[in-house]
PDB file of C-alpha atoms in Angstrom:
ATOM      1  CA  UNK A 218      96.621  51.743  87.581  1.00  0.00           C
ATOM      2  CA  UNK A 219      99.016  49.817  85.415  1.00  0.00           C
ATOM      3  CA  UNK A 220      99.124  50.101  81.659  1.00  0.00           C
ATOM      4  CA  UNK A 221      96.941  47.079  81.089  1.00  0.00           C
ATOM      5  CA  UNK A 222      94.162  48.636  83.169  1.00  0.00           C
ATOM      6  CA  UNK A 223      94.681  52.005  81.345  1.00  0.00           C
ATOM      7  CA  UNK A 224      94.383  50.374  77.911  1.00  0.00           C
ATOM      8  CA  UNK A 225      91.461  48.119  78.958  1.00  0.00           C
ATOM      9  CA  UNK A 226      89.369  50.883  80.491  1.00  0.00           C
ATOM     10  CA  UNK A 227      90.183  53.547  77.804  1.00  0.00           C
ATOM     11  CA  UNK A 228      89.201  51.180  74.918  1.00  0.00           C
ATOM     12  CA  UNK A 229      86.143  50.058  76.867  1.00  0.00           C
ATOM     13  CA  UNK A 230      85.030  53.654  77.341  1.00  0.00           C
ATOM     14  CA  UNK A 231      85.641  54.567  73.737  1.00  0.00           C
ATOM     15  CA  UNK A 232      83.556  51.607  72.486  1.00  0.00           C
ATOM     16  CA  UNK A 233      80.739  51.764  74.917  1.00  0.00           C
ATOM     17  CA  UNK A 234      80.225  55.507  74.736  1.00  0.00           C
ATOM     18  CA  UNK A 235      78.697  55.168  71.259  1.00  0.00           C
ATOM     19  CA  UNK A 236      77.469  51.544  70.975  1.00  0.00           C
ATOM     20  CA  UNK A 237      73.990  50.970  72.279  1.00  0.00           C
ATOM     21  CA  UNK A 238      75.119  48.707  75.101  1.00  0.00           C
ATOM     22  CA  UNK A 239      75.566  51.006  78.130  1.00  0.00           C
ATOM     23  CA  UNK A 240      78.984  52.307  79.282  1.00  0.00           C
ATOM     24  CA  UNK A 241      78.045  52.355  82.957  1.00  0.00           C
ATOM     25  CA  UNK A 242      77.146  48.630  82.837  1.00  0.00           C
ATOM     26  CA  UNK A 243      80.612  47.876  81.471  1.00  0.00           C
ATOM     27  CA  UNK A 244      82.651  50.215  83.606  1.00  0.00           C
ATOM     28  CA  UNK A 245      81.305  48.554  86.754  1.00  0.00           C
ATOM     29  CA  UNK A 246      82.302  45.082  85.632  1.00  0.00           C
ATOM     30  CA  UNK A 247      86.129  45.382  85.930  1.00  0.00           C
ATOM     31  CA  UNK A 248      85.942  46.408  89.587  1.00  0.00           C
ATOM     32  CA  UNK A 249      83.521  43.559  90.310  1.00  0.00           C
ATOM     33  CA  UNK A 250      85.408  40.849  88.339  1.00  0.00           C
ATOM     34  CA  UNK A 251      89.013  41.915  88.886  1.00  0.00           C
ATOM     35  CA  UNK A 252      88.798  43.972  92.101  1.00  0.00           C
ATOM     36  CA  UNK A 253      90.190  47.045  90.442  1.00  0.00           C
ATOM     37  CA  UNK A 254      90.075  50.354  92.251  1.00  0.00           C
ATOM     38  CA  UNK A 255      88.409  53.438  90.904  1.00  0.00           C
ATOM     39  CA  UNK A 256      90.370  54.849  87.948  1.00  0.00           C
ATOM     40  CA  UNK A 257      90.306  58.388  89.249  1.00  0.00           C
ATOM     41  CA  UNK A 258      88.909  61.746  88.086  1.00  0.00           C
ATOM     42  CA  UNK A 259      91.833  62.716  85.857  1.00  0.00           C
ATOM     43  CA  UNK A 260      91.436  59.483  83.932  1.00  0.00           C
ATOM     44  CA  UNK A 261      87.681  60.010  83.595  1.00  0.00           C
ATOM     45  CA  UNK A 262      88.328  63.523  82.222  1.00  0.00           C
ATOM     46  CA  UNK A 263      90.936  62.141  79.808  1.00  0.00           C
ATOM     47  CA  UNK A 264      88.756  59.456  78.297  1.00  0.00           C
ATOM     48  CA  UNK A 265      85.807  61.915  77.970  1.00  0.00           C
ATOM     49  CA  UNK A 266      88.127  64.226  76.044  1.00  0.00           C
ATOM     50  CA  UNK A 267      89.175  61.356  73.884  1.00  0.00           C
ATOM     51  CA  UNK A 268      85.602  60.375  73.096  1.00  0.00           C
ATOM     52  CA  UNK A 269      84.694  64.012  72.415  1.00  0.00           C
ATOM     53  CA  UNK A 270      87.636  64.383  69.995  1.00  0.00           C
ATOM     54  CA  UNK A 271      86.650  61.217  68.165  1.00  0.00           C
ATOM     55  CA  UNK A 272      83.055  62.237  67.442  1.00  0.00           C
ATOM     56  CA  UNK A 273      84.036  65.824  66.515  1.00  0.00           C
ATOM     57  CA  UNK A 274      86.716  64.675  64.144  1.00  0.00           C
ATOM     58  CA  UNK A 275      84.424  62.066  62.541  1.00  0.00           C
ATOM     59  CA  UNK A 276      81.629  64.584  62.008  1.00  0.00           C
ATOM     60  CA  UNK A 277      83.894  67.626  61.395  1.00  0.00           C
ATOM     61  CA  UNK A 278      82.294  68.511  58.092  1.00  0.00           C
ATOM     62  CA  UNK A 279      78.754  68.260  59.429  1.00  0.00           C
ATOM     63  CA  UNK A 280      79.734  70.231  62.513  1.00  0.00           C
ATOM     64  CA  UNK A 281      81.370  72.936  60.476  1.00  0.00           C
ATOM     65  CA  UNK A 282      78.320  73.378  58.206  1.00  0.00           C
ATOM     66  CA  UNK A 283      76.009  73.409  61.252  1.00  0.00           C
ATOM     67  CA  UNK A 284      77.995  76.063  63.105  1.00  0.00           C
ATOM     68  CA  UNK A 285      78.232  78.337  60.027  1.00  0.00           C
ATOM     69  CA  UNK A 286      74.504  77.841  59.330  1.00  0.00           C
ATOM     70  CA  UNK A 287      73.517  78.402  62.985  1.00  0.00           C
ATOM     71  CA  UNK A 288      75.492  81.651  63.135  1.00  0.00           C
ATOM     72  CA  UNK A 289      73.843  82.675  59.898  1.00  0.00           C
ATOM     73  CA  UNK A 290      70.436  81.984  61.330  1.00  0.00           C
ATOM     74  CA  UNK A 291      71.225  84.230  64.322  1.00  0.00           C
ATOM     75  CA  UNK A 292      72.243  86.934  61.891  1.00  0.00           C
ATOM     76  CA  UNK A 293      68.830  86.615  60.109  1.00  0.00           C
ATOM     77  CA  UNK A 294      70.188  84.998  56.949  1.00  0.00           C
ATOM     78  CA  UNK A 295      67.394  82.472  56.788  1.00  0.00           C
ATOM     79  CA  UNK A 296      67.120  78.873  57.770  1.00  0.00           C
ATOM     80  CA  UNK A 297      68.692  75.831  56.169  1.00  0.00           C
ATOM     81  CA  UNK A 298      68.720  72.063  56.888  1.00  0.00           C
ATOM     82  CA  UNK A 299      72.077  72.560  58.725  1.00  0.00           C
ATOM     83  CA  UNK A 300      70.837  75.510  60.784  1.00  0.00           C
ATOM     84  CA  UNK A 301      67.690  73.586  61.762  1.00  0.00           C
ATOM     85  CA  UNK A 302      69.765  70.557  62.758  1.00  0.00           C
ATOM     86  CA  UNK A 303      72.032  72.732  64.908  1.00  0.00           C
ATOM     87  CA  UNK A 304      69.010  74.218  66.660  1.00  0.00           C
ATOM     88  CA  UNK A 305      67.491  70.755  67.115  1.00  0.00           C
ATOM     89  CA  UNK A 306      70.687  69.517  68.780  1.00  0.00           C
ATOM     90  CA  UNK A 307      70.469  72.479  71.132  1.00  0.00           C
ATOM     91  CA  UNK A 308      66.830  71.917  72.011  1.00  0.00           C
ATOM     92  CA  UNK A 309      67.331  68.156  72.355  1.00  0.00           C
ATOM     93  CA  UNK A 310      70.144  68.700  74.813  1.00  0.00           C
ATOM     94  CA  UNK A 311      68.125  70.884  77.263  1.00  0.00           C
ATOM     95  CA  UNK A 312      66.096  67.991  78.829  1.00  0.00           C
ATOM     96  CA  UNK A 313      69.318  66.196  79.871  1.00  0.00           C
ATOM     97  CA  UNK A 314      70.768  69.371  81.245  1.00  0.00           C
ATOM     98  CA  UNK A 315      67.638  70.079  83.325  1.00  0.00           C
ATOM     99  CA  UNK A 316      67.288  66.538  84.518  1.00  0.00           C
ATOM    100  CA  UNK A 317      71.015  66.437  85.418  1.00  0.00           C
ATOM    101  CA  UNK A 318      70.747  69.485  87.602  1.00  0.00           C
ATOM    102  CA  UNK A 319      67.537  68.175  89.282  1.00  0.00           C
ATOM    103  CA  UNK A 320      68.353  64.498  89.789  1.00  0.00           C
ATOM    104  CA  UNK A 321      72.126  64.064  89.540  1.00  0.00           C
ATOM    105  CA  UNK A 322      72.612  63.708  93.353  1.00  0.00           C
ATOM    106  CA  UNK A 323      69.735  61.227  93.634  1.00  0.00           C
ATOM    107  CA  UNK A 324      71.041  59.152  90.681  1.00  0.00           C
ATOM    108  CA  UNK A 325      74.536  59.177  92.130  1.00  0.00           C
ATOM    109  CA  UNK A 326      73.171  57.966  95.463  1.00  0.00           C
ATOM    110  CA  UNK A 327      70.626  55.398  94.376  1.00  0.00           C
ATOM    111  CA  UNK A 328      71.397  54.601  90.713  1.00  0.00           C
ATOM    112  CA  UNK A 329      74.758  52.865  91.037  1.00  0.00           C
ATOM    113  CA  UNK A 330      73.353  49.605  92.255  1.00  0.00           C
ATOM    114  CA  UNK A 331      74.236  46.559  90.106  1.00  0.00           C
ATOM    115  CA  UNK A 332      70.632  45.470  90.334  1.00  0.00           C
ATOM    116  CA  UNK A 333      69.382  48.821  88.832  1.00  0.00           C
ATOM    117  CA  UNK A 334      72.041  48.759  86.119  1.00  0.00           C
ATOM    118  CA  UNK A 335      71.095  45.137  85.226  1.00  0.00           C
ATOM    119  CA  UNK A 336      67.399  45.979  85.173  1.00  0.00           C
ATOM    120  CA  UNK A 337      67.847  48.968  82.866  1.00  0.00           C
ATOM    121  CA  UNK A 338      70.287  47.072  80.632  1.00  0.00           C
ATOM    122  CA  UNK A 339      67.643  44.431  80.133  1.00  0.00           C
ATOM    123  CA  UNK A 340      64.597  46.609  79.858  1.00  0.00           C
ATOM    124  CA  UNK A 341      65.960  49.206  77.438  1.00  0.00           C
ATOM    125  CA  UNK A 342      67.768  46.481  75.427  1.00  0.00           C
ATOM    126  CA  UNK A 343      64.407  44.783  74.893  1.00  0.00           C
ATOM    127  CA  UNK A 344      62.870  48.144  73.920  1.00  0.00           C
ATOM    128  CA  UNK A 345      65.687  48.666  71.360  1.00  0.00           C
ATOM    129  CA  UNK A 346      64.847  45.350  69.866  1.00  0.00           C
ATOM    130  CA  UNK A 347      61.088  46.223  69.704  1.00  0.00           C
ATOM    131  CA  UNK A 348      61.797  49.634  68.079  1.00  0.00           C
ATOM    132  CA  UNK A 349      64.152  48.109  65.431  1.00  0.00           C
ATOM    133  CA  UNK A 350      61.893  45.174  64.682  1.00  0.00           C
ATOM    134  CA  UNK A 351      58.833  47.502  64.164  1.00  0.00           C
ATOM    135  CA  UNK A 352      60.660  50.400  62.442  1.00  0.00           C
ATOM    136  CA  UNK A 353      59.031  52.125  59.519  1.00  0.00           C
ATOM    137  CA  UNK A 354      62.191  53.878  58.220  1.00  0.00           C
ATOM    138  CA  UNK A 355      60.367  56.486  56.220  1.00  0.00           C
ATOM    139  CA  UNK A 356      62.444  59.590  56.964  1.00  0.00           C
ATOM    140  CA  UNK A 357      66.058  60.639  56.460  1.00  0.00           C
ATOM    141  CA  UNK A 358      67.824  63.022  58.919  1.00  0.00           C
ATOM    142  CA  UNK A 359      66.889  65.965  56.733  1.00  0.00           C
ATOM    143  CA  UNK A 360      63.226  65.404  57.571  1.00  0.00           C
ATOM    144  CA  UNK A 361      63.678  65.462  61.325  1.00  0.00           C
ATOM    145  CA  UNK A 362      61.311  67.935  63.105  1.00  0.00           C
ATOM    146  CA  UNK A 363      61.519  69.958  66.271  1.00  0.00           C
ATOM    147  CA  UNK A 364      59.010  67.535  67.887  1.00  0.00           C
ATOM    148  CA  UNK A 365      61.275  64.621  66.970  1.00  0.00           C
ATOM    149  CA  UNK A 366      64.298  66.366  68.471  1.00  0.00           C
ATOM    150  CA  UNK A 367      62.501  67.160  71.781  1.00  0.00           C
ATOM    151  CA  UNK A 368      61.205  63.601  72.143  1.00  0.00           C
ATOM    152  CA  UNK A 369      64.728  62.185  71.483  1.00  0.00           C
ATOM    153  CA  UNK A 370      66.094  64.720  73.922  1.00  0.00           C
ATOM    154  CA  UNK A 371      63.670  63.606  76.582  1.00  0.00           C
ATOM    155  CA  UNK A 372      64.765  60.013  75.978  1.00  0.00           C
ATOM    156  CA  UNK A 373      68.351  61.086  76.368  1.00  0.00           C
ATOM    157  CA  UNK A 374      67.492  62.512  79.790  1.00  0.00           C
ATOM    158  CA  UNK A 375      66.339  59.037  80.866  1.00  0.00           C
ATOM    159  CA  UNK A 376      69.844  57.811  80.047  1.00  0.00           C
ATOM    160  CA  UNK A 377      71.055  59.541  83.210  1.00  0.00           C
ATOM    161  CA  UNK A 378      69.919  56.332  84.958  1.00  0.00           C
ATOM    162  CA  UNK A 379      72.962  53.999  84.732  1.00  0.00           C
ATOM    163  CA  UNK A 380      72.535  51.019  82.455  1.00  0.00           C
ATOM    164  CA  UNK A 381      70.083  52.732  80.086  1.00  0.00           C
ATOM    165  CA  UNK A 382      72.677  53.651  77.399  1.00  0.00           C
ATOM    166  CA  UNK A 383      72.555  57.194  76.025  1.00  0.00           C
ATOM    167  CA  UNK A 384      73.161  56.047  72.410  1.00  0.00           C
ATOM    168  CA  UNK A 385      70.825  53.166  72.860  1.00  0.00           C
ATOM    169  CA  UNK A 386      67.796  55.080  74.038  1.00  0.00           C
ATOM    170  CA  UNK A 387      68.205  57.998  71.635  1.00  0.00           C
ATOM    171  CA  UNK A 388      68.486  55.531  68.713  1.00  0.00           C
ATOM    172  CA  UNK A 389      65.443  53.696  70.025  1.00  0.00           C
ATOM    173  CA  UNK A 390      63.515  56.943  70.114  1.00  0.00           C
ATOM    174  CA  UNK A 391      64.613  57.868  66.626  1.00  0.00           C
ATOM    175  CA  UNK A 392      63.494  54.475  65.258  1.00  0.00           C
ATOM    176  CA  UNK A 393      60.123  54.763  66.984  1.00  0.00           C
ATOM    177  CA  UNK A 394      59.611  58.209  65.425  1.00  0.00           C
ATOM    178  CA  UNK A 395      60.134  56.822  61.926  1.00  0.00           C
ATOM    179  CA  UNK A 396      63.758  57.841  61.250  1.00  0.00           C
ATOM    180  CA  UNK A 397      65.839  55.298  59.373  1.00  0.00           C
ATOM    181  CA  UNK A 398      68.663  53.533  61.191  1.00  0.00           C
ATOM    182  CA  UNK A 399      71.438  55.760  59.764  1.00  0.00           C
ATOM    183  CA  UNK A 400      69.554  58.976  60.635  1.00  0.00           C
ATOM    184  CA  UNK A 401      68.724  57.820  64.159  1.00  0.00           C
ATOM    185  CA  UNK A 402      72.289  56.882  64.768  1.00  0.00           C
ATOM    186  CA  UNK A 403      73.808  60.060  63.228  1.00  0.00           C
ATOM    187  CA  UNK A 404      71.516  62.327  65.251  1.00  0.00           C
ATOM    188  CA  UNK A 405      72.342  60.383  68.420  1.00  0.00           C
ATOM    189  CA  UNK A 406      76.081  60.834  67.789  1.00  0.00           C
ATOM    190  CA  UNK A 407      75.700  64.572  67.050  1.00  0.00           C
ATOM    191  CA  UNK A 408      73.605  64.821  70.171  1.00  0.00           C
ATOM    192  CA  UNK A 409      76.407  63.234  72.215  1.00  0.00           C
ATOM    193  CA  UNK A 410      78.799  66.167  71.611  1.00  0.00           C
ATOM    194  CA  UNK A 411      77.297  68.747  74.016  1.00  0.00           C
ATOM    195  CA  UNK A 412      76.578  65.910  76.567  1.00  0.00           C
ATOM    196  CA  UNK A 413      80.117  64.575  76.540  1.00  0.00           C
ATOM    197  CA  UNK A 414      81.474  68.161  76.569  1.00  0.00           C
ATOM    198  CA  UNK A 415      79.304  69.003  79.617  1.00  0.00           C
ATOM    199  CA  UNK A 416      80.307  65.855  81.455  1.00  0.00           C
ATOM    200  CA  UNK A 417      83.933  66.419  80.759  1.00  0.00           C
ATOM    201  CA  UNK A 418      83.757  70.021  81.997  1.00  0.00           C
ATOM    202  CA  UNK A 419      81.967  68.980  85.216  1.00  0.00           C
ATOM    203  CA  UNK A 420      84.592  66.299  85.889  1.00  0.00           C
ATOM    204  CA  UNK A 421      87.333  68.776  84.984  1.00  0.00           C
ATOM    205  CA  UNK A 422      85.970  71.310  87.576  1.00  0.00           C
ATOM    206  CA  UNK A 423      85.671  68.568  90.211  1.00  0.00           C
ATOM    207  CA  UNK A 424      89.288  67.533  89.406  1.00  0.00           C
ATOM    208  CA  UNK A 425      90.464  71.171  89.772  1.00  0.00           C
ATOM    209  CA  UNK A 426      88.778  71.379  93.171  1.00  0.00           C
ATOM    210  CA  UNK A 427      90.151  68.114  94.518  1.00  0.00           C
ATOM    211  CA  UNK A 428      93.612  68.420  93.066  1.00  0.00           C
ATOM    212  CA  UNK A 429      93.920  64.664  92.707  1.00  0.00           C
ATOM    213  CA  UNK A 430      97.381  63.691  91.648  1.00  0.00           C
ATOM    214  CA  UNK A 431      97.614  61.195  88.679  1.00  0.00           C
ATOM    215  CA  UNK A 432     100.349  60.031  86.342  1.00  0.00           C
ATOM    216  CA  UNK A 433     100.115  62.369  83.370  1.00  0.00           C
ATOM    217  CA  UNK A 434     101.466  59.826  80.912  1.00  0.00           C
ATOM    218  CA  UNK A 435      98.791  57.255  81.805  1.00  0.00           C
ATOM    219  CA  UNK A 436      96.038  59.914  81.557  1.00  0.00           C
ATOM    220  CA  UNK A 437      97.258  61.012  78.160  1.00  0.00           C
ATOM    221  CA  UNK A 438      97.592  57.390  77.040  1.00  0.00           C
ATOM    222  CA  UNK A 439      94.023  56.781  78.082  1.00  0.00           C
ATOM    223  CA  UNK A 440      92.897  59.828  76.219  1.00  0.00           C
ATOM    224  CA  UNK A 441      94.561  58.722  72.970  1.00  0.00           C
ATOM    225  CA  UNK A 442      93.279  55.146  73.277  1.00  0.00           C
ATOM    226  CA  UNK A 443      89.790  56.257  73.962  1.00  0.00           C
ATOM    227  CA  UNK A 444      89.792  58.571  70.985  1.00  0.00           C
ATOM    228  CA  UNK A 445      91.052  55.865  68.613  1.00  0.00           C
ATOM    229  CA  UNK A 446      88.647  53.180  69.836  1.00  0.00           C
ATOM    230  CA  UNK A 447      85.699  55.628  69.816  1.00  0.00           C
ATOM    231  CA  UNK A 448      86.495  56.832  66.263  1.00  0.00           C
ATOM    232  CA  UNK A 449      86.775  53.258  65.020  1.00  0.00           C
ATOM    233  CA  UNK A 450      83.544  52.374  66.825  1.00  0.00           C
ATOM    234  CA  UNK A 451      81.555  55.250  65.212  1.00  0.00           C
ATOM    235  CA  UNK A 452      82.951  54.383  61.748  1.00  0.00           C
ATOM    236  CA  UNK A 453      82.300  50.624  61.880  1.00  0.00           C
ATOM    237  CA  UNK A 454      78.916  51.048  63.618  1.00  0.00           C
ATOM    238  CA  UNK A 455      77.635  53.324  60.785  1.00  0.00           C
ATOM    239  CA  UNK A 456      79.212  51.052  58.093  1.00  0.00           C
ATOM    240  CA  UNK A 457      77.624  47.860  59.476  1.00  0.00           C
ATOM    241  CA  UNK A 458      74.320  49.267  60.923  1.00  0.00           C
ATOM    242  CA  UNK A 459      72.152  48.517  57.905  1.00  0.00           C
ATOM    243  CA  UNK A 460      73.632  45.027  57.450  1.00  0.00           C
ATOM    244  CA  UNK A 461      73.389  43.743  61.038  1.00  0.00           C
ATOM    245  CA  UNK A 462      70.730  45.926  62.583  1.00  0.00           C
ATOM    246  CA  UNK A 463      70.341  46.107  66.365  1.00  0.00           C
ATOM    247  CA  UNK A 464      69.757  42.446  67.164  1.00  0.00           C
ATOM    248  CA  UNK A 465      73.421  41.675  67.957  1.00  0.00           C
ATOM    249  CA  UNK A 466      73.545  44.516  70.492  1.00  0.00           C
ATOM    250  CA  UNK A 467      70.182  43.444  71.951  1.00  0.00           C
ATOM    251  CA  UNK A 468      71.441  39.903  72.468  1.00  0.00           C
ATOM    252  CA  UNK A 469      74.652  41.222  74.033  1.00  0.00           C
ATOM    253  CA  UNK A 470      72.737  43.511  76.362  1.00  0.00           C
ATOM    254  CA  UNK A 471      70.461  40.623  77.513  1.00  0.00           C
ATOM    255  CA  UNK A 472      73.508  38.462  78.265  1.00  0.00           C
ATOM    256  CA  UNK A 473      75.209  41.318  80.044  1.00  0.00           C
ATOM    257  CA  UNK A 474      72.114  42.080  82.085  1.00  0.00           C
ATOM    258  CA  UNK A 475      71.843  38.456  83.230  1.00  0.00           C
ATOM    259  CA  UNK A 476      75.565  38.330  84.095  1.00  0.00           C
ATOM    260  CA  UNK A 477      75.081  41.440  86.255  1.00  0.00           C
ATOM    261  CA  UNK A 478      72.104  39.776  87.920  1.00  0.00           C
ATOM    262  CA  UNK A 479      74.244  36.749  88.589  1.00  0.00           C
ATOM    263  CA  UNK A 480      76.937  38.943  90.154  1.00  0.00           C
ATOM    264  CA  UNK A 481      74.332  40.689  92.353  1.00  0.00           C
ATOM    265  CA  UNK A 482      72.637  37.593  93.656  1.00  0.00           C
ATOM    266  CA  UNK A 483      75.540  35.112  93.775  1.00  0.00           C
ATOM    267  CA  UNK A 484      78.561  37.251  94.681  1.00  0.00           C
TER     268      UNK A 484
END
């Protein structure tokens, strides 16, 4: 890769990891439109580390309280909102872990089609619009229940299908369960931490086994750019969410889905 490709793909990864618009749908476009080759495992690991660093830095105070409270709950010092939230993140992560082990090979083999990505981009974009338009917004994050967390976790497992959007479907599920926009988004972002960490570790192990050589400076540059763009994305998304809602992202997803259909049928 050259530095333009590094910058483009790193910023794209950082933005689409957390916006409800599907990272897989976007990461397939550069190769289709510009004929770029695969960016390589080392770069994938780098941008995952960058995205993980961004969300952990942004929510560092929440994460610190949750860890302390979770350890306290293990020691029998009672339950608090933070300890319950930590346990809910753990429980909500399990469906994606189980589904990943069971279906990862099948998804890698059958799920990378542009047609599938276009379909899931359109379908789950429309579902996001429906959930936002019919939201009740009666509960803050402090009122989330174990049932809510498990349902959101099951929704996250569906996001293993490319084009679904992990953040999009978990926010959709949160809105349908009666969480307000901010609560649905914040839980989705907290839930991303173990998922991104797991994906980064898997890619890191694969990289260690293959020993693929890459330019370290470009990988590090991609990591930093992904972290900066992801941090800015999280901050601005939460700042603007109540003002703009989900409709701009839904419109964007519909346009993207139809562009992908055009590429599939006309290319």
